[in-house]
């Protein structure tokens, strides 16, 4: 029953006598990157190996910017953010958040609104689309999350590890809004990263902290979490030797060692293995932890919870508004 990408892309438009952009309200400009783009028909083009809806323009630098109705952009975003096989209520919750996020990024002072990567939201164009995720976008058409009548600031991540994070803790200048303060989430234990362990070679860690690190490898005694925030995420981490040591913030620890190795800051232990010349880090969850926990929303959707309940659980006190 899966429609092919090309057929899915143009069918709705052909039904409207070939007009490509008069069907939807807001449009969004997506920076795809540098490369060759070629028009395929009135409503799609190729860029690299992928096909996209909408039109494109090239900048003087050779960057390709895709202009596309917001709702059609979301068709190519939601399946990149959550598997299309997940419960429809989960897909719809994601669609509302992706729409709310994209609208907040709209910026007339710039030549694009969003980038087509995790920096904003992953966007796979027509090739990424699935009927289930497109149905979730359509079913929630125009809906955004609000707080006190204003559009809410939203975020989401793969797995919170048991407690979502407050935006103010996660980000310098992060919002202290009451709906972004973090909640206990008992629903994401099925996530592959609910519990994780990673080994980091001491040499890599030394390189990452070369400006601070004056400890000989064999002299490193411990790496300890000195303080944690209310969600349990590491605030301060200390590298200790017999002669001294140094401290870094949790945020800096993850930034320097990388988000792949340090999957979240909900770190339970960091063991120094002198014989193996490595650090073994154990933790829970994946991502910054702020906002909706996608794996938790999957379980809530599977248990029959409705979209407003799922969003209200992760963003307490918020409401939905039709666009
Ligand atoms: Zn969770």
Coordinates of C-alpha atoms and ligand atoms in Angstrom, one line a residue:
X1 CA 0.0 0.0 0.0
X2 CA 3.0 2.3 0.2
X3 CA 2.8 4.9 -2.5
X4 CA 6.0 5.6 -4.4
X5 CA 7.7 8.9 -3.5
X6 CA 7.0 10.6 -6.8
X7 CA 3.4 9.6 -7.0
X8 CA 2.8 10.7 -3.4
X9 CA 4.5 14.0 -4.1
X10 CA 2.4 15.2 -6.9
X11 CA -1.0 13.6 -6.4
X12 CA -2.5 16.1 -4.1
X13 CA -1.4 18.9 -6.3
X14 CA -2.6 17.4 -9.6
X15 CA -6.0 17.2 -7.9
X16 CA -5.8 21.0 -7.6
X17 CA -5.2 21.6 -11.3
X18 CA -1.4 21.6 -11.1
X19 CA -1.0 24.6 -8.8
X20 CA 1.9 23.8 -6.5
X21 CA 1.8 26.5 -3.8
X22 CA -1.7 28.0 -3.7
X23 CA -2.9 25.1 -1.5
X24 CA -1.3 25.9 1.8
X25 CA -0.9 28.9 4.0
X26 CA 2.6 29.5 5.4
X27 CA 5.7 28.5 3.5
X28 CA 9.1 27.8 4.9
X29 CA 12.6 28.1 3.4
X30 CA 14.8 25.2 4.1
X31 CA 18.6 25.4 3.6
X32 CA 19.5 22.1 2.0
X33 CA 23.2 22.8 1.6
X34 CA 25.6 23.1 -1.4
X35 CA 25.1 21.0 -4.5
X36 CA 23.2 20.6 -7.7
X37 CA 19.5 20.9 -7.9
X38 CA 17.3 20.2 -10.9
X39 CA 13.7 20.9 -11.5
X40 CA 11.7 17.7 -12.1
X41 CA 8.2 19.2 -12.6
X42 CA 6.2 22.1 -11.3
X43 CA 6.1 20.8 -7.8
X44 CA 9.3 18.8 -7.2
X45 CA 13.1 18.9 -7.8
X46 CA 16.1 16.7 -7.2
X47 CA 19.0 17.7 -5.0
X48 CA 21.8 15.2 -4.6
X49 CA 20.3 11.8 -4.5
X50 CA 17.0 13.0 -3.0
X51 CA 13.7 14.4 -4.3
X52 CA 12.0 17.4 -2.7
X53 CA 8.6 19.1 -2.9
X54 CA 8.3 22.7 -3.7
X55 CA 10.7 25.1 -5.5
X56 CA 14.3 25.9 -5.0
X57 CA 16.7 28.9 -5.4
X58 CA 20.5 28.9 -5.4
X59 CA 22.5 31.5 -3.5
X60 CA 25.6 33.1 -5.0
X61 CA 27.5 30.7 -2.8
X62 CA 25.8 27.7 -4.5
X63 CA 23.6 26.9 -1.5
X64 CA 20.2 25.5 -2.3
X65 CA 17.2 26.9 -0.5
X66 CA 13.9 24.9 -0.8
X67 CA 10.7 27.0 -0.5
X68 CA 7.8 24.7 0.5
X69 CA 4.4 25.0 2.2
X70 CA 5.0 24.3 5.9
X71 CA 2.6 21.3 6.0
X72 CA 4.5 19.7 3.1
X73 CA 7.8 20.3 4.8
X74 CA 6.4 18.5 7.8
X75 CA 5.7 15.4 5.6
X76 CA 9.5 15.2 5.1
X77 CA 10.3 15.9 8.8
X78 CA 8.2 13.7 11.0
X79 CA 9.4 10.4 9.5
X80 CA 13.0 11.5 10.0
X81 CA 12.3 12.2 13.7
X82 CA 10.2 9.2 14.6
X83 CA 9.6 5.8 12.9
X84 CA 6.4 5.8 10.8
X85 CA 5.4 2.5 12.4
X86 CA 4.9 4.2 15.8
X87 CA 1.4 4.9 17.2
X88 CA -0.6 7.5 15.4
X89 CA -1.0 9.6 18.6
X90 CA 2.8 9.7 18.9
X91 CA 3.2 10.7 15.3
X92 CA 0.6 13.4 15.7
X93 CA 2.3 14.7 18.8
X94 CA 5.6 14.9 16.9
X95 CA 3.9 16.7 14.0
X96 CA 2.6 19.4 16.3
X97 CA 5.9 19.9 17.9
X98 CA 7.8 20.0 14.6
X99 CA 5.3 22.5 13.3
X100 CA 5.6 24.7 16.4
X101 CA 9.4 24.5 16.3
X102 CA 9.5 25.4 12.6
X103 CA 7.2 28.4 13.0
X104 CA 9.5 29.7 15.8
X105 CA 12.5 29.5 13.5
X106 CA 10.9 31.6 10.7
X107 CA 13.2 34.5 10.2
X108 CA 12.5 37.1 7.4
X109 CA 15.9 38.7 8.1
X110 CA 17.7 35.7 6.8
X111 CA 17.7 33.9 3.5
X112 CA 16.4 30.7 5.0
X113 CA 14.3 29.7 8.0
X114 CA 15.6 26.3 9.0
X115 CA 18.5 24.0 8.1
X116 CA 17.6 20.5 6.9
X117 CA 19.6 18.7 9.6
X118 CA 19.5 17.9 13.3
X119 CA 20.7 21.5 13.9
X120 CA 17.0 22.3 13.5
X121 CA 15.0 19.3 12.4
X122 CA 16.0 16.4 10.2
X123 CA 14.3 16.8 6.8
X124 CA 14.4 14.0 4.2
X125 CA 12.1 15.5 1.5
X126 CA 9.8 13.4 -0.6
X127 CA 11.8 10.2 -0.4
X128 CA 11.4 10.1 3.4
X129 CA 7.6 10.4 3.4
X130 CA 5.3 7.7 4.6
X131 CA 1.5 7.6 4.5
X132 CA 1.3 7.2 8.3
X133 CA 3.4 10.2 9.1
X134 CA 1.8 12.3 6.4
X135 CA -1.6 11.4 7.8
X136 CA -0.4 12.6 11.3
X137 CA 0.6 15.9 9.7
X138 CA -2.8 16.2 8.0
X139 CA -4.8 15.2 11.0
X140 CA -3.2 18.0 13.1
X141 CA -3.1 20.5 10.2
X142 CA -2.1 23.9 11.5
X143 CA -2.1 22.9 15.2
X144 CA 0.6 24.4 17.4
X145 CA 1.4 24.1 21.1
X146 CA 0.7 27.2 23.2
X147 CA 1.2 28.4 26.7
X148 CA -0.8 31.4 28.1
X149 CA -2.0 32.1 24.6
X150 CA 1.4 32.4 23.1
X151 CA 3.2 29.9 20.9
X152 CA 5.2 27.6 23.2
X153 CA 8.9 27.1 23.0
X154 CA 9.3 23.4 22.3
X155 CA 12.0 20.8 22.2
X156 CA 12.1 17.0 22.0
X157 CA 14.7 14.2 22.2
X158 CA 15.0 10.5 21.7
X159 CA 14.9 9.2 25.3
X160 CA 15.0 11.1 28.6
X161 CA 16.3 8.2 30.6
X162 CA 13.6 8.6 33.3
X163 CA 13.5 12.4 33.9
X164 CA 13.2 15.1 31.4
X165 CA 15.5 18.1 31.8
X166 CA 14.7 21.7 32.4
X167 CA 15.5 24.0 29.5
X168 CA 17.2 26.5 31.9
X169 CA 19.6 23.7 33.1
X170 CA 20.3 22.4 29.6
X171 CA 21.0 25.6 27.7
X172 CA 22.7 28.8 28.6
X173 CA 19.9 31.3 28.4
X174 CA 17.4 28.5 28.2
X175 CA 13.8 29.3 29.0
X176 CA 12.7 29.0 32.6
X177 CA 9.0 28.7 31.6
X178 CA 7.1 26.4 33.9
X179 CA 6.2 24.0 31.2
X180 CA 9.9 23.4 30.4
X181 CA 11.1 22.4 33.9
X182 CA 11.3 18.7 33.5
X183 CA 9.0 15.8 34.6
X184 CA 9.5 12.2 35.8
X185 CA 9.0 9.9 32.8
X186 CA 8.4 6.3 33.5
X187 CA 7.7 5.3 29.9
X188 CA 10.9 5.2 27.9
X189 CA 12.5 2.0 29.3
X190 CA 12.1 0.3 25.9
X191 CA 14.5 2.8 24.2
X192 CA 17.8 1.3 23.1
X193 CA 19.6 4.1 25.0
X194 CA 17.6 3.9 28.2
X195 CA 20.7 2.4 29.7
X196 CA 24.0 2.8 27.9
X197 CA 27.7 2.2 28.4
X198 CA 30.5 3.6 26.4
X199 CA 34.3 3.2 26.6
X200 CA 36.5 6.2 25.7
X201 CA 40.2 5.7 25.2
X202 CA 42.2 7.9 27.7
X203 CA 44.1 9.3 24.7
X204 CA 40.9 10.6 23.2
X205 CA 39.8 12.2 26.5
X206 CA 43.3 13.7 26.9
X207 CA 43.0 15.3 23.4
X208 CA 39.5 16.6 24.2
X209 CA 40.7 18.3 27.3
X210 CA 44.3 19.1 26.2
X211 CA 44.2 22.7 27.4
X212 CA 43.2 21.6 31.0
X213 CA 44.8 18.2 31.2
X214 CA 48.3 18.0 32.8
X215 CA 47.9 14.6 34.4
X216 CA 49.9 11.7 33.2
X217 CA 47.6 8.9 32.0
X218 CA 48.9 6.5 34.7
X219 CA 48.3 9.1 37.3
X220 CA 44.6 9.7 36.7
X221 CA 42.8 8.4 39.8
X222 CA 39.2 9.1 39.2
X223 CA 36.6 11.0 37.2
X224 CA 33.7 11.9 39.4
X225 CA 30.4 13.7 39.2
X226 CA 30.7 16.4 41.8
X227 CA 27.2 17.9 41.4
X228 CA 24.0 17.1 39.6
X229 CA 20.9 19.1 38.8
X230 CA 17.4 18.2 40.0
X231 CA 16.9 15.8 37.1
X232 CA 20.1 14.0 38.0
X233 CA 22.2 15.3 35.1
X234 CA 25.8 16.0 35.8
X235 CA 26.6 19.7 36.4
X236 CA 30.2 19.4 37.4
X237 CA 32.8 16.6 36.7
X238 CA 36.2 16.4 38.3
X239 CA 39.3 14.6 36.9
X240 CA 41.6 13.8 39.8
X241 CA 45.2 12.8 40.2
X242 CA 47.4 12.5 43.2
X243 CA 48.8 15.9 42.3
X244 CA 45.5 17.8 41.7
X245 CA 43.2 17.8 38.7
X246 CA 40.6 19.9 37.0
X247 CA 36.8 20.4 36.8
X248 CA 34.6 20.9 33.8
X249 CA 30.8 21.5 33.5
X250 CA 28.7 18.6 32.5
X251 CA 27.7 20.5 29.3
X252 CA 31.4 21.0 28.5
X253 CA 32.2 17.3 29.2
X254 CA 29.6 16.2 26.7
X255 CA 30.5 18.8 24.1
X256 CA 34.1 17.9 24.1
X257 CA 33.8 14.1 24.2
X258 CA 30.9 14.2 21.7
X259 CA 27.2 13.5 21.9
X260 CA 27.7 10.0 20.4
X261 CA 30.0 8.8 23.2
X262 CA 28.3 10.8 26.0
X263 CA 24.8 10.0 25.0
X264 CA 23.2 12.1 27.7
X265 CA 24.3 13.9 30.9
X266 CA 22.3 11.5 33.0
X267 CA 25.5 9.8 33.9
X268 CA 25.5 7.2 36.6
X269 CA 29.3 6.4 36.8
X270 CA 32.6 7.1 35.2
X271 CA 35.2 4.4 35.8
X272 CA 38.9 4.8 35.1
X273 CA 40.4 1.6 33.8
X274 CA 44.2 2.2 34.0
X275 CA 45.1 -1.2 32.5
X276 CA 42.9 -0.7 29.5
X277 CA 43.7 3.0 29.3
X278 CA 40.1 3.9 29.0
X279 CA 37.1 5.6 30.7
X280 CA 33.9 3.6 31.0
X281 CA 30.8 5.9 31.2
X282 CA 27.4 4.5 32.2
X283 CA 24.3 6.6 31.8
X284 CA 20.6 6.8 30.8
X285 CA 18.8 8.4 27.9
X286 CA 19.9 10.1 24.8
X287 CA 19.9 13.7 23.9
X288 CA 19.6 17.0 25.8
X289 CA 16.6 15.7 27.7
X290 CA 14.4 18.8 27.2
X291 CA 10.7 18.6 26.2
X292 CA 9.0 15.5 24.7
X293 CA 10.7 12.2 25.2
X294 CA 10.0 10.4 21.9
X295 CA 10.3 6.9 23.3
X296 CA 8.1 7.9 26.2
X297 CA 5.5 9.3 23.8
X298 CA 5.6 6.1 21.9
X299 CA 4.7 4.1 25.0
X300 CA 2.0 6.6 25.9
X301 CA 0.5 6.4 22.4
X302 CA 0.6 2.6 22.5
X303 CA -1.3 2.7 25.8
X304 CA -4.1 4.7 24.2
X305 CA -3.3 8.2 25.5
X306 CA -4.6 11.0 23.3
X307 CA -2.4 13.7 21.7
X308 CA -3.4 16.5 24.1
X309 CA -2.6 14.2 27.1
X310 CA 0.8 13.2 25.7
X311 CA 1.8 16.9 25.0
X312 CA 0.5 18.0 28.4
X313 CA 2.4 15.4 30.2
X314 CA 5.8 16.6 28.7
X315 CA 4.8 20.3 28.6
X316 CA 2.5 20.8 31.7
X317 CA -0.1 23.5 31.4
X318 CA 0.2 23.9 27.6
X319 CA -2.8 23.9 25.2
X320 CA -3.3 23.3 21.5
X321 CA -4.3 26.0 19.1
X322 CA -5.6 25.5 15.6
X323 CA -3.7 27.4 13.0
Ligands
LIG1 ZN1 11.5 9.4 28.9

